[in-house]
Coordinates of C-alpha atoms in Angstrom, one line a residue:
Chain A
X12 CA -26.9 -12.8 -13.7
X13 CA -27.0 -12.5 -10.0
X14 CA -28.9 -9.8 -8.1
X15 CA -28.0 -8.3 -4.7
X16 CA -30.9 -6.4 -3.1
X17 CA -32.5 -6.2 -6.5
X18 CA -29.4 -4.9 -8.3
X19 CA -28.3 -7.2 -11.1
X20 CA -24.5 -7.5 -11.7
X21 CA -22.9 -9.3 -14.6
X22 CA -19.6 -10.2 -13.1
X23 CA -19.4 -12.7 -10.3
X24 CA -16.0 -11.4 -9.2
X25 CA -15.7 -8.7 -6.6
X26 CA -12.4 -7.1 -5.7
X27 CA -11.1 -5.2 -2.7
X28 CA -9.1 -2.0 -3.3
X29 CA -6.4 -2.2 -0.6
X30 CA -2.7 -3.0 -0.7
X31 CA -2.1 -2.6 -4.4
X32 CA 1.4 -1.3 -5.4
X33 CA -0.3 1.8 -6.8
X34 CA -3.7 3.1 -7.8
X35 CA -2.6 2.7 -11.4
X36 CA -2.1 -1.1 -10.9
X37 CA -5.4 -1.2 -9.1
X38 CA -7.1 0.3 -12.1
X39 CA -5.5 -2.1 -14.5
X40 CA -6.3 -5.1 -12.3
X41 CA -10.0 -4.1 -12.3
X42 CA -10.0 -3.6 -16.0
X43 CA -8.5 -6.9 -16.7
X44 CA -10.7 -8.8 -14.2
X45 CA -13.9 -7.3 -15.4
X46 CA -15.0 -7.2 -11.7
X47 CA -18.3 -5.3 -11.3
X48 CA -18.1 -4.5 -7.6
X49 CA -15.3 -2.8 -5.6
X50 CA -15.1 -2.9 -1.9
X51 CA -13.6 0.2 -0.2
X52 CA -12.6 0.7 3.3
X53 CA -13.6 4.1 4.6
X54 CA -12.4 3.9 8.2
X55 CA -8.7 4.6 8.0
X56 CA -8.7 6.9 5.1
X57 CA -11.5 9.1 6.4
X58 CA -9.8 11.7 8.5
X59 CA -10.9 15.3 8.5
X60 CA -12.4 17.2 5.6
X61 CA -12.6 14.3 3.2
X62 CA -8.8 13.8 3.2
X63 CA -9.2 10.4 1.5
X64 CA -11.3 11.9 -1.3
X65 CA -8.5 11.6 -3.9
X66 CA -8.4 7.9 -3.5
X67 CA -12.1 7.5 -3.4
X68 CA -12.4 9.5 -6.6
X69 CA -9.9 7.1 -8.2
X70 CA -12.2 4.2 -7.2
X71 CA -15.2 6.0 -8.5
X72 CA -13.5 6.4 -11.8
X73 CA -13.3 2.6 -12.2
X74 CA -16.9 2.7 -13.3
X75 CA -17.9 -0.2 -11.0
X76 CA -20.4 -0.3 -8.2
X77 CA -18.9 0.5 -4.9
X78 CA -19.5 -1.6 -1.8
X79 CA -18.1 0.3 1.2
X80 CA -17.0 -1.8 4.1
X81 CA -16.5 -1.4 7.8
X82 CA -13.1 -3.2 7.8
X83 CA -11.2 -2.7 11.0
X84 CA -14.2 -2.1 13.2
X85 CA -14.2 -4.1 16.5
X86 CA -17.4 -3.0 18.0
X87 CA -21.1 -2.6 17.0
X88 CA -21.0 1.2 17.6
X89 CA -17.9 1.7 15.5
X90 CA -19.3 -0.4 12.6
X91 CA -22.6 1.4 12.7
X92 CA -20.9 4.8 12.7
X93 CA -18.6 3.8 9.9
X94 CA -21.6 2.5 7.8
X95 CA -23.4 5.8 8.3
X96 CA -20.3 7.7 7.1
X97 CA -19.9 5.4 4.1
X98 CA -23.6 6.0 3.1
X99 CA -22.9 9.7 3.0
X100 CA -19.6 9.4 1.2
X101 CA -20.6 7.0 -1.5
X102 CA -24.4 7.7 -1.6
X103 CA -25.3 4.0 -1.4
X104 CA -27.4 1.9 0.9
X105 CA -25.0 -1.0 0.5
X106 CA -22.6 -1.8 3.3
X107 CA -20.3 -4.8 3.7
X108 CA -20.5 -5.3 7.4
X109 CA -17.4 -6.4 9.2
X110 CA -17.4 -6.6 13.0
X111 CA -14.0 -8.1 14.0
X112 CA -14.0 -10.3 17.1
X113 CA -10.4 -11.3 17.3
X114 CA -7.6 -8.9 16.5
X115 CA -5.1 -11.5 15.4
X116 CA -7.2 -13.8 13.1
X117 CA -9.7 -11.0 12.2
X118 CA -12.4 -13.6 12.9
X119 CA -15.9 -12.0 12.8
X120 CA -17.6 -11.4 16.2
X121 CA -20.9 -13.3 15.6
X122 CA -22.8 -11.6 18.4
X123 CA -21.8 -8.0 17.4
X124 CA -22.4 -8.8 13.7
X125 CA -26.1 -9.8 14.3
X126 CA -26.7 -6.7 16.5
X127 CA -25.0 -4.3 14.0
X128 CA -26.9 -6.0 11.1
X129 CA -30.2 -5.4 12.9
X130 CA -29.5 -1.8 13.6
X131 CA -28.3 -1.1 10.1
X132 CA -31.2 -2.9 8.4
X133 CA -33.6 -0.9 10.6
X134 CA -31.9 2.2 9.4
X135 CA -32.6 1.2 5.8
X136 CA -29.2 -0.2 4.9
X137 CA -28.7 -3.1 2.6
X138 CA -26.3 -5.2 4.6
X139 CA -23.7 -7.7 3.2
X140 CA -22.5 -9.4 6.4
X141 CA -19.0 -10.8 6.5
X142 CA -19.6 -14.0 8.5
X143 CA -18.3 -17.5 9.1
X144 CA -19.8 -20.6 7.5
X145 CA -21.9 -21.1 10.7
X146 CA -25.4 -22.2 9.9
X147 CA -27.1 -20.8 13.0
X148 CA -25.3 -17.5 12.6
X149 CA -26.5 -17.3 9.0
X150 CA -30.1 -17.9 10.1
X151 CA -29.9 -15.1 12.7
X152 CA -28.5 -12.7 10.1
X153 CA -31.4 -13.5 7.7
X154 CA -33.9 -13.1 10.5
X155 CA -32.7 -9.6 11.2
X156 CA -33.2 -8.7 7.6
X157 CA -30.0 -9.5 5.7
X158 CA -30.7 -10.7 2.1
X159 CA -27.2 -11.5 1.2
X160 CA -24.5 -13.6 3.1
X161 CA -20.8 -13.4 2.8
X162 CA -19.3 -16.5 4.4
X163 CA -15.5 -16.7 4.7
X164 CA -13.4 -19.3 3.0
X165 CA -10.7 -18.9 5.5
X166 CA -9.5 -16.0 7.7
X167 CA -8.7 -12.7 5.9
X168 CA -5.4 -12.6 4.1
X169 CA -4.4 -16.2 4.7
X170 CA -4.9 -17.6 1.2
X171 CA -5.8 -20.9 2.7
X172 CA -8.9 -21.4 0.4
X173 CA -12.0 -23.2 1.5
X174 CA -11.1 -24.6 4.9
X175 CA -14.5 -26.1 5.8
X176 CA -16.0 -27.5 2.6
X177 CA -18.6 -29.4 4.6
X178 CA -19.8 -26.3 6.4
X179 CA -20.0 -24.2 3.2
X180 CA -21.8 -26.9 1.3
X181 CA -24.4 -27.2 4.2
X182 CA -24.8 -23.4 4.2
X183 CA -25.4 -23.4 0.5
X184 CA -27.9 -26.3 0.6
X185 CA -29.8 -24.8 3.5
X186 CA -30.4 -21.4 1.9
X187 CA -30.5 -22.1 -1.8
X188 CA -32.2 -18.8 -2.7
X189 CA -30.0 -16.4 -0.7
X190 CA -27.3 -14.8 -2.7
X191 CA -24.0 -15.9 -1.2
X192 CA -20.5 -14.5 -1.8
X193 CA -17.5 -16.4 -0.5
X194 CA -15.4 -13.6 1.0
X195 CA -11.9 -13.8 2.4
X196 CA -9.2 -16.4 2.6
X197 CA -8.9 -17.2 -1.1
X198 CA -5.3 -17.3 -2.4
X199 CA -5.6 -19.1 -5.8
X200 CA -7.9 -19.1 -8.7
X201 CA -8.6 -22.8 -8.3
X202 CA -10.0 -22.1 -4.9
X203 CA -12.3 -19.5 -6.4
X204 CA -13.4 -22.0 -9.1
X205 CA -14.2 -24.5 -6.4
X206 CA -16.4 -22.1 -4.5
X207 CA -18.3 -21.3 -7.8
X208 CA -18.6 -25.0 -8.6
X209 CA -20.3 -25.4 -5.3
X210 CA -23.0 -23.0 -6.3
X211 CA -21.9 -19.8 -4.5
X212 CA -23.1 -16.8 -6.4
X213 CA -19.8 -14.8 -6.4
X214 CA -16.4 -14.5 -4.7
X215 CA -14.7 -11.4 -3.2
X216 CA -11.0 -11.2 -2.7
X217 CA -8.3 -8.6 -2.3
X218 CA -4.9 -9.8 -1.0
X219 CA -4.5 -12.6 -3.5
X220 CA -4.6 -10.1 -6.3
X221 CA -3.1 -7.0 -4.7
X222 CA -0.1 -8.8 -3.2
X223 CA 0.6 -11.0 -6.2
X224 CA 3.9 -10.3 -8.0
X225 CA 1.8 -9.4 -11.0
X226 CA -1.6 -8.2 -9.7
X227 CA -3.0 -7.6 -13.2
X228 CA -2.2 -11.1 -14.4
X229 CA -3.6 -12.6 -11.2
X230 CA -6.8 -10.6 -11.6
X231 CA -7.4 -12.2 -15.0
X232 CA -6.6 -15.6 -13.6
X233 CA -9.3 -15.2 -11.0
X234 CA -11.7 -13.8 -13.5
X235 CA -11.3 -16.9 -15.7
X236 CA -11.6 -19.3 -12.7
X237 CA -14.8 -17.7 -11.5
X238 CA -16.3 -17.9 -15.0
X239 CA -15.1 -21.6 -15.3
X240 CA -16.5 -22.5 -11.9
X241 CA -19.9 -20.9 -12.7
X242 CA -20.1 -22.5 -16.1
X243 CA -19.4 -25.9 -14.4
X244 CA -22.1 -25.3 -11.8
X245 CA -24.7 -24.3 -14.4
X246 CA -23.8 -27.3 -16.6
X247 CA -24.7 -29.8 -13.8
X248 CA -21.5 -31.7 -13.4
X249 CA -21.3 -35.5 -13.4
X250 CA -21.3 -37.3 -10.0
X251 CA -17.9 -38.8 -9.1
X252 CA -18.0 -42.6 -9.0
X253 CA -15.6 -45.3 -7.8
X254 CA -15.5 -47.6 -10.9
X255 CA -14.0 -46.6 -14.2
X256 CA -16.7 -46.0 -16.9
X257 CA -15.4 -46.1 -20.5
X258 CA -16.5 -43.0 -22.4
X259 CA -16.5 -45.0 -25.6
X260 CA -18.5 -48.2 -25.8
X261 CA -16.3 -51.3 -26.1
X262 CA -18.9 -53.5 -27.9
X263 CA -18.5 -53.3 -31.6
X264 CA -14.9 -52.3 -31.4
X265 CA -13.0 -54.0 -34.3
X266 CA -9.9 -55.3 -32.5
X267 CA -9.1 -55.8 -28.9
X268 CA -5.5 -56.4 -28.3
Chain B
X23 CA 22.1 31.2 -19.5
X24 CA 21.9 34.8 -18.4
X25 CA 18.9 34.8 -16.2
X26 CA 18.6 33.1 -12.8
X27 CA 16.4 30.0 -12.6
X28 CA 13.8 30.2 -9.9
X29 CA 13.3 27.1 -7.8
X30 CA 10.1 27.0 -5.8
X31 CA 10.0 24.8 -2.7
X32 CA 13.0 24.0 -0.5
X33 CA 12.2 20.5 0.5
X34 CA 14.4 17.6 -0.6
X35 CA 13.6 18.0 -4.3
X36 CA 14.1 21.7 -4.4
X37 CA 17.4 21.6 -2.5
X38 CA 18.7 18.7 -4.6
X39 CA 17.8 20.5 -7.9
X40 CA 19.4 23.7 -6.6
X41 CA 22.5 21.9 -5.5
X42 CA 22.8 20.1 -8.8
X43 CA 22.3 23.2 -10.9
X44 CA 24.7 25.2 -8.8
X45 CA 27.3 22.5 -9.1
X46 CA 27.0 22.8 -12.9
X47 CA 27.4 26.6 -12.7
X48 CA 23.8 27.6 -13.3
X49 CA 22.7 30.6 -11.2
X50 CA 19.5 29.8 -9.2
X51 CA 17.1 31.5 -6.8
X52 CA 15.4 29.5 -4.1
X53 CA 11.9 30.4 -3.0
X54 CA 10.1 29.0 0.0
X55 CA 7.8 30.5 2.7
X56 CA 10.2 29.1 5.3
X57 CA 13.9 30.0 5.3
X58 CA 15.1 26.8 7.0
X59 CA 14.3 23.1 6.5
X60 CA 11.7 22.2 9.0
X61 CA 8.5 20.3 9.9
X62 CA 6.5 22.2 7.2
X63 CA 8.2 20.0 4.5
X64 CA 7.3 16.3 4.1
X65 CA 11.0 15.4 3.7
X66 CA 11.5 16.5 7.3
X67 CA 9.6 13.3 8.3
X68 CA 11.4 11.0 5.9
X69 CA 13.3 7.8 6.9
X70 CA 16.4 8.5 4.8
X71 CA 16.8 4.9 3.6
X72 CA 18.7 4.6 0.4
X73 CA 17.5 1.1 -0.3
X74 CA 16.6 0.8 -3.9
X75 CA 16.7 -3.0 -4.0
X76 CA 14.3 -3.4 -1.1
X77 CA 12.0 -0.9 -2.7
X78 CA 11.8 -3.2 -5.7
X79 CA 9.5 -5.4 -3.6
X80 CA 6.5 -3.1 -4.4
X81 CA 7.9 -0.3 -6.5
X82 CA 8.4 -0.4 -10.3
X83 CA 11.7 -0.8 -12.1
X84 CA 12.6 2.9 -12.5
X85 CA 12.7 3.3 -8.7
X86 CA 15.2 0.5 -8.3
X87 CA 17.5 1.7 -11.1
X88 CA 17.3 5.5 -10.5
X89 CA 17.6 4.9 -6.8
X90 CA 21.1 3.5 -7.2
X91 CA 22.4 7.0 -8.0
X92 CA 21.4 8.3 -4.6
X93 CA 24.2 7.1 -2.2
X94 CA 27.0 8.5 -4.4
X95 CA 25.1 11.8 -5.0
X96 CA 24.6 12.4 -1.3
X97 CA 28.2 11.6 -0.6
X98 CA 29.4 14.0 -3.3
X99 CA 27.2 16.7 -1.8
X100 CA 29.1 16.3 1.4
X101 CA 26.4 14.4 3.4
X102 CA 27.5 11.5 5.6
X103 CA 26.3 8.3 3.9
X104 CA 26.2 5.2 6.0
X105 CA 27.0 2.4 3.6
X106 CA 26.2 -0.5 5.9
X107 CA 23.5 -2.2 3.9
X108 CA 20.0 -3.0 5.2
X109 CA 18.3 -6.0 6.8
X110 CA 14.9 -7.6 6.3
X111 CA 13.5 -9.9 9.0
X112 CA 10.2 -11.5 9.9
X113 CA 8.7 -12.9 13.0
X114 CA 8.4 -16.7 13.1
X115 CA 4.9 -17.3 11.8
X116 CA 5.4 -14.9 8.9
X117 CA 8.4 -16.8 7.5
X118 CA 6.8 -17.2 4.1
X119 CA 6.9 -13.4 3.7
X120 CA 10.7 -13.4 3.8
X121 CA 10.8 -15.9 0.9
X122 CA 8.4 -13.8 -1.0
X123 CA 10.4 -10.7 -0.4
X124 CA 13.6 -12.5 -1.6
X125 CA 11.8 -13.6 -4.8
X126 CA 10.7 -10.1 -5.5
X127 CA 14.0 -8.4 -5.0
X128 CA 17.7 -8.7 -6.0
X129 CA 21.2 -8.2 -4.7
X130 CA 20.6 -9.7 -1.3
X131 CA 22.0 -12.7 0.6
X132 CA 20.3 -14.9 3.2
X133 CA 21.8 -14.8 6.7
X134 CA 21.3 -17.6 9.2
X135 CA 21.2 -16.9 12.9
X136 CA 25.0 -16.8 13.3
X137 CA 25.6 -14.7 10.3
X138 CA 23.0 -12.2 11.5
X139 CA 24.6 -12.0 14.9
X140 CA 27.9 -11.0 13.2
X141 CA 26.3 -8.3 11.2
X142 CA 24.0 -6.9 13.9
X143 CA 25.1 -8.4 17.3
X144 CA 22.0 -7.2 19.2
X145 CA 19.7 -9.2 17.0
X146 CA 21.5 -12.4 18.0
X147 CA 19.0 -15.1 18.8
X148 CA 16.0 -13.0 17.8
X149 CA 15.6 -14.2 14.2
X150 CA 16.5 -17.5 12.5
X151 CA 17.0 -15.8 9.1
X152 CA 17.4 -12.4 7.6
X153 CA 17.9 -10.9 4.2
X154 CA 21.0 -8.7 3.9
X155 CA 21.1 -6.1 1.2
X156 CA 24.8 -5.3 1.4
X157 CA 24.9 -2.5 -1.2
X158 CA 22.3 -0.3 0.4
X159 CA 22.8 2.7 2.6
X160 CA 21.1 5.3 4.8
X161 CA 21.5 9.0 5.7
X162 CA 20.0 11.1 8.4
X163 CA 17.5 13.3 6.6
X164 CA 17.3 16.5 8.7
X165 CA 21.1 17.2 8.9
X166 CA 21.2 16.3 5.2
X167 CA 18.6 19.0 4.3
X168 CA 20.2 21.6 6.5
X169 CA 23.6 20.8 5.0
X170 CA 22.4 21.3 1.4
X171 CA 20.7 24.6 2.6
X172 CA 23.9 25.8 4.3
X173 CA 26.1 25.0 1.4
X174 CA 23.8 26.8 -1.0
X175 CA 24.0 29.8 1.4
X176 CA 27.8 29.6 1.3
X177 CA 27.4 30.0 -2.5
X178 CA 25.3 33.1 -1.9
X179 CA 21.9 31.6 -2.5
X180 CA 19.4 32.7 0.2
X181 CA 15.9 31.3 0.4
X182 CA 13.6 34.1 -0.6
X183 CA 10.0 34.1 0.7
X184 CA 8.5 35.7 -2.4
X185 CA 8.8 34.5 -6.0
X186 CA 9.7 36.9 -8.7
X187 CA 7.9 35.5 -11.7
X188 CA 10.2 35.9 -14.7
X189 CA 12.2 33.4 -16.6
X190 CA 12.4 29.7 -16.1
X191 CA 10.8 28.3 -12.9
X192 CA 11.3 24.8 -11.4
X193 CA 8.3 24.0 -9.3
X194 CA 9.3 21.5 -6.5
X195 CA 6.4 22.3 -4.1
X196 CA 5.4 18.6 -3.5
X197 CA 1.8 18.2 -2.5
X198 CA 1.1 21.9 -2.6
X199 CA 1.4 21.7 -6.4
X200 CA -2.0 19.9 -6.4
X201 CA -3.5 23.2 -7.4
X202 CA -2.0 22.7 -10.9
X203 CA -1.1 19.0 -11.0
X204 CA -4.6 17.6 -10.7
X205 CA -3.6 14.0 -10.7
X206 CA -1.3 14.4 -7.7
X207 CA -2.6 12.9 -4.4
X208 CA -1.4 12.7 -0.8
X209 CA -0.5 9.4 0.9
X210 CA -0.5 9.9 4.6
X211 CA 2.4 8.6 6.6
X212 CA 2.9 8.4 10.4
X213 CA 6.3 8.0 12.1
X214 CA 7.8 7.9 15.6
X215 CA 11.2 9.0 16.8
X216 CA 12.6 7.1 19.8
X217 CA 15.6 7.4 22.0
X218 CA 16.8 3.9 23.1
X219 CA 20.3 4.2 24.4
X220 CA 20.4 0.4 25.2
X221 CA 19.7 -0.5 21.6
X222 CA 22.6 -0.6 19.1
X223 CA 21.6 -1.2 15.5
X224 CA 23.8 0.0 12.7
X225 CA 21.6 -0.2 9.6
X226 CA 17.9 0.0 8.7
X227 CA 15.9 -3.1 9.6
X228 CA 12.6 -3.9 8.0
X229 CA 10.1 -6.1 9.8
X230 CA 7.8 -7.8 7.4
X231 CA 4.3 -8.5 8.5
X232 CA 1.4 -9.3 6.2
X233 CA -0.5 -6.2 7.3
X234 CA 2.1 -3.6 8.3
X235 CA 5.6 -3.7 6.8
X236 CA 7.5 -1.4 9.1
X237 CA 11.1 -0.3 9.4
X238 CA 13.6 1.2 11.9
X239 CA 16.4 3.5 10.9
X240 CA 19.3 4.3 13.3
X241 CA 19.9 8.0 13.6
X242 CA 23.0 7.8 15.8
X243 CA 23.3 8.6 19.6
X244 CA 20.7 6.0 20.5
X245 CA 18.0 7.7 18.4
X246 CA 15.8 5.7 16.0
X247 CA 13.2 6.6 13.4
X248 CA 10.3 4.2 13.2
X249 CA 8.2 4.3 10.1
X250 CA 5.9 4.5 8.4
X251 CA 2.3 4.0 7.8
X252 CA 0.9 4.4 4.3
X253 CA -2.7 5.5 4.2
X254 CA -4.6 6.7 1.1
X255 CA -5.4 10.1 2.5
X256 CA -4.1 13.6 1.9
X257 CA -4.4 14.4 5.6
X258 CA -1.2 16.1 6.9
X259 CA -2.0 15.9 10.6
X260 CA -3.6 13.6 13.2
X261 CA -1.3 10.6 13.9
X262 CA -3.8 8.0 15.2
X263 CA -3.5 5.8 18.2
X264 CA -3.9 2.7 16.1
X265 CA -1.0 3.7 13.7
X266 CA 1.3 4.7 16.5
X267 CA 0.5 1.5 18.5
X268 CA 1.3 -0.6 15.4
X269 CA 4.6 1.2 14.9
X270 CA 5.6 0.8 18.6
X271 CA 4.6 -2.8 18.6
X272 CA 6.8 -3.4 15.7
X273 CA 9.8 -1.9 17.5
X274 CA 9.1 -3.9 20.6
X275 CA 8.8 -7.1 18.5
X276 CA 12.1 -6.3 16.8
X277 CA 13.8 -5.9 20.2
X278 CA 12.3 -5.9 23.7
X279 CA 14.9 -3.2 24.7
X280 CA 12.8 -0.7 22.8
X281 CA 10.2 -1.2 25.6
X282 CA 12.2 1.3 27.6
X283 CA 12.7 3.8 24.8
X284 CA 11.7 7.4 25.2
X285 CA 9.3 8.7 22.6
X286 CA 10.8 11.9 21.3
X287 CA 8.4 12.8 18.4
X288 CA 5.4 11.5 16.7
X289 CA 5.3 12.8 13.1
X290 CA 2.7 12.8 10.4
X291 CA 2.6 14.2 6.8
X292 CA 1.4 13.2 3.4
X293 CA 3.6 12.2 0.5
X294 CA 2.9 13.5 -3.0
X295 CA 2.2 10.7 -5.4
X296 CA 0.9 10.2 -9.0
X297 CA -1.5 7.3 -9.7
X298 CA 1.4 4.9 -10.5
X299 CA 3.4 6.1 -7.5
X300 CA 6.2 7.1 -9.9
X301 CA 7.8 10.5 -10.2
X302 CA 7.2 12.9 -13.0
X303 CA 8.9 15.9 -14.7
X304 CA 6.5 18.1 -16.7
X305 CA 7.1 21.3 -18.7
X306 CA 4.3 23.8 -19.1
X307 CA 5.5 27.0 -20.7
X308 CA 8.3 28.4 -18.5
X309 CA 7.7 26.1 -15.6
X310 CA 9.2 22.7 -15.1
X311 CA 7.4 20.6 -12.5
X312 CA 9.2 17.9 -10.5
X313 CA 6.9 16.0 -8.3
X314 CA 5.4 12.7 -7.2
X315 CA 8.4 11.2 -5.4
X316 CA 6.0 9.4 -3.1
X317 CA 7.9 7.5 -0.3
X318 CA 11.2 7.8 -2.2
X319 CA 12.2 11.5 -1.7
X320 CA 15.8 11.1 -0.6
X321 CA 16.2 8.0 -2.9
X322 CA 15.0 9.6 -6.1
X323 CA 15.7 13.3 -5.7
X324 CA 19.3 13.0 -6.9
X325 CA 18.3 11.3 -10.2
X326 CA 15.5 13.8 -10.8
X327 CA 17.9 16.7 -10.1
X328 CA 20.3 15.3 -12.7
X329 CA 17.5 15.0 -15.2
X330 CA 16.4 18.5 -14.6
X331 CA 19.9 19.8 -15.1
X332 CA 20.3 17.8 -18.3
X333 CA 16.9 19.1 -19.5
X334 CA 17.9 22.7 -18.8
X335 CA 21.4 22.6 -20.0
X336 CA 21.4 20.1 -22.8
X337 CA 17.8 19.9 -23.8
X338 CA 17.8 16.2 -23.0
X339 CA 14.3 14.9 -22.5
X340 CA 14.0 13.1 -19.1
X341 CA 12.7 9.5 -19.1
X342 CA 10.2 10.5 -16.5
X343 CA 8.8 13.5 -18.5
X344 CA 5.2 12.8 -19.5
X345 CA 4.2 16.3 -20.6
X346 CA 6.1 18.9 -22.6
X347 CA 4.1 22.0 -23.6
X348 CA 6.5 24.8 -24.2
X349 CA 3.7 27.2 -25.3
X350 CA 1.0 27.7 -22.8

C-alpha cells in the first residue's frame, strides 16, 4: 500500500478522465483498471452555475478518490484560483498542480510551479506537483511543503515513455521516502511497468487509455503492467551481468554431448 | 389512428419526426415555444456534416450504420445534399494521427499531394497526404430546418406554442428534457461562422490535431462554418476566447487565406447526450422520448424518425429503445 498525505490507496494506477469516447467508456475503463484515483480538470468545464456538474457527478459515481487538477493553467494566479475552485467543488484538500510554461510542449514552468506550490501549501492544500525529473526543482518543491512528487516520463500526450531514465533513477534514489508518481508521457503498459520496476510508487496516465482503439482493454493492460512492475520491484530483481550463468549446475550432469 | 400525435420540440429531431410521420399519412401537431427554427435550438448551430464513416473514429457502431441513412433521407425531403465526400488532413508533425484515423475508420482512400490538388485545388501544396471519404456528404443546416418547417406548414401543420395534453406525445425537446430524462447531460460546443470569399473548398475538411480535432464546412457563397469544441458542460452560453482562438487557428493552419476572413458569428450551445453518447428512444405511458443525438443531430435524426414511425405504426421495437413502460 502507498500513502499520499496520509491516505492509503490500494491501486498504484491513477487515470485521467479526459478524451474518452463517452462517459460510459470512461466508467468501464475505470472498473476494468481498478484505478483508485481519478484526476479531473475543473478549468474548462467550470462555467457558470456548476454547468459541468453532470460530468463531475459521473466521475463521483466511479467510487474512486478524486484528484482535481489545474490542467491548462499558465500562470501562478490562474493555478491558485483553479485550485481554490476545485477545493470547493470536490471538497478535497488534494490538488494536482500544473503550471504550464510552454504552450506547445506543455512543459511545466518550474518557477511558477514552486511559487504556486508554496501559496497552496500555506493555504492548507495537499499539493501533487506535476514536475520534470529535475533534481533541484524537486528539492525546492519539497522545501515549500510538497510531500508527493509527480515527475513526468515525457511531455503530456506524447506516449514516448521514460525519456530520461538516468534523471528519474537519480530522483528516486535521492528521495527514497517521498511518494512519487510518474505522470504524463506514457503510451504503453511496458513503459508503466518500467517505471514501477524502478521503484516509483504509482503512475498516472490518460491519453494512452482514453485514445486507444479499445480504452477498456488498454486500461486492463496498464493495470496488469503496473502490478507486474511493482511485484518485480518488491521481489528485488537480479542484477544484469555480462557473462552467461547457467541456471542448472553442469557438474553431475550425466551426459555432455 | 384517429387522434393527432403531438410532437414537442421543433429542432432537427422534432422536424424530422414530423416530416416522417406526415409522409406516412399520420396527422401530427407540432409544439414549440418558437414558431420558426432559430438560435434557441441546438441544431441551429450544427455543422451539417453527413459523415458517418468519419464519425466511426470515436463513435460506436450504430452511429456509423444508422448515419448512412441520412443523405438519402434529406434528399427525399427536398433538401439540397452536397455529395462531395469529406477530407481529413493533418499538419506535418501530427502525421501519425492520420494513420490512426485511417485504421479506425472505413470507406476512405489515401490521396497524395497531387490527388488532393485534383479534389480540392486550393489545398494544393498544403498537405502531403489526405484521407478522402468519397461516400460522405454535407447539408446546410439552417435552410434545411427552415425547409422542413415550411413544407410541414404547406401540409397545414403550424407550430403551436402550447401543448394540448391528450393522446400520444413524442418528446423531442433535446437538453430541455433533462427534467424527466435524468441521465441526459449537456456537452458544450462552440463554433464560428466566417466569410472568406478568397477561399474555395467544396467539402468538409477535418484537421486532426492531438488536442483539438476541428472541421470546416463550406456553406456556399464564401461562407464557412468552423467547429466545434466539445466540453463536458451543460453551459449554453459564453464562448471563451481560448476556444475561439483554437478554432480560428485551425482555420488559419488549414489555409492562410482564412486570415482575411470576416467573422460573421460566434455560436455556442450544449448538445444533449446520454452517458454512452448514443441516442435513445424511450416510452413512458403515452409519451415517446427521442433524445441524446449528441453531435450527430442531422446525421441520426432521419434514422430515429424512421424508428419512431415504425414504432407508432407497426409496433416495431426500435433498436435504440432502452425503456418501454406503457403504464405509468
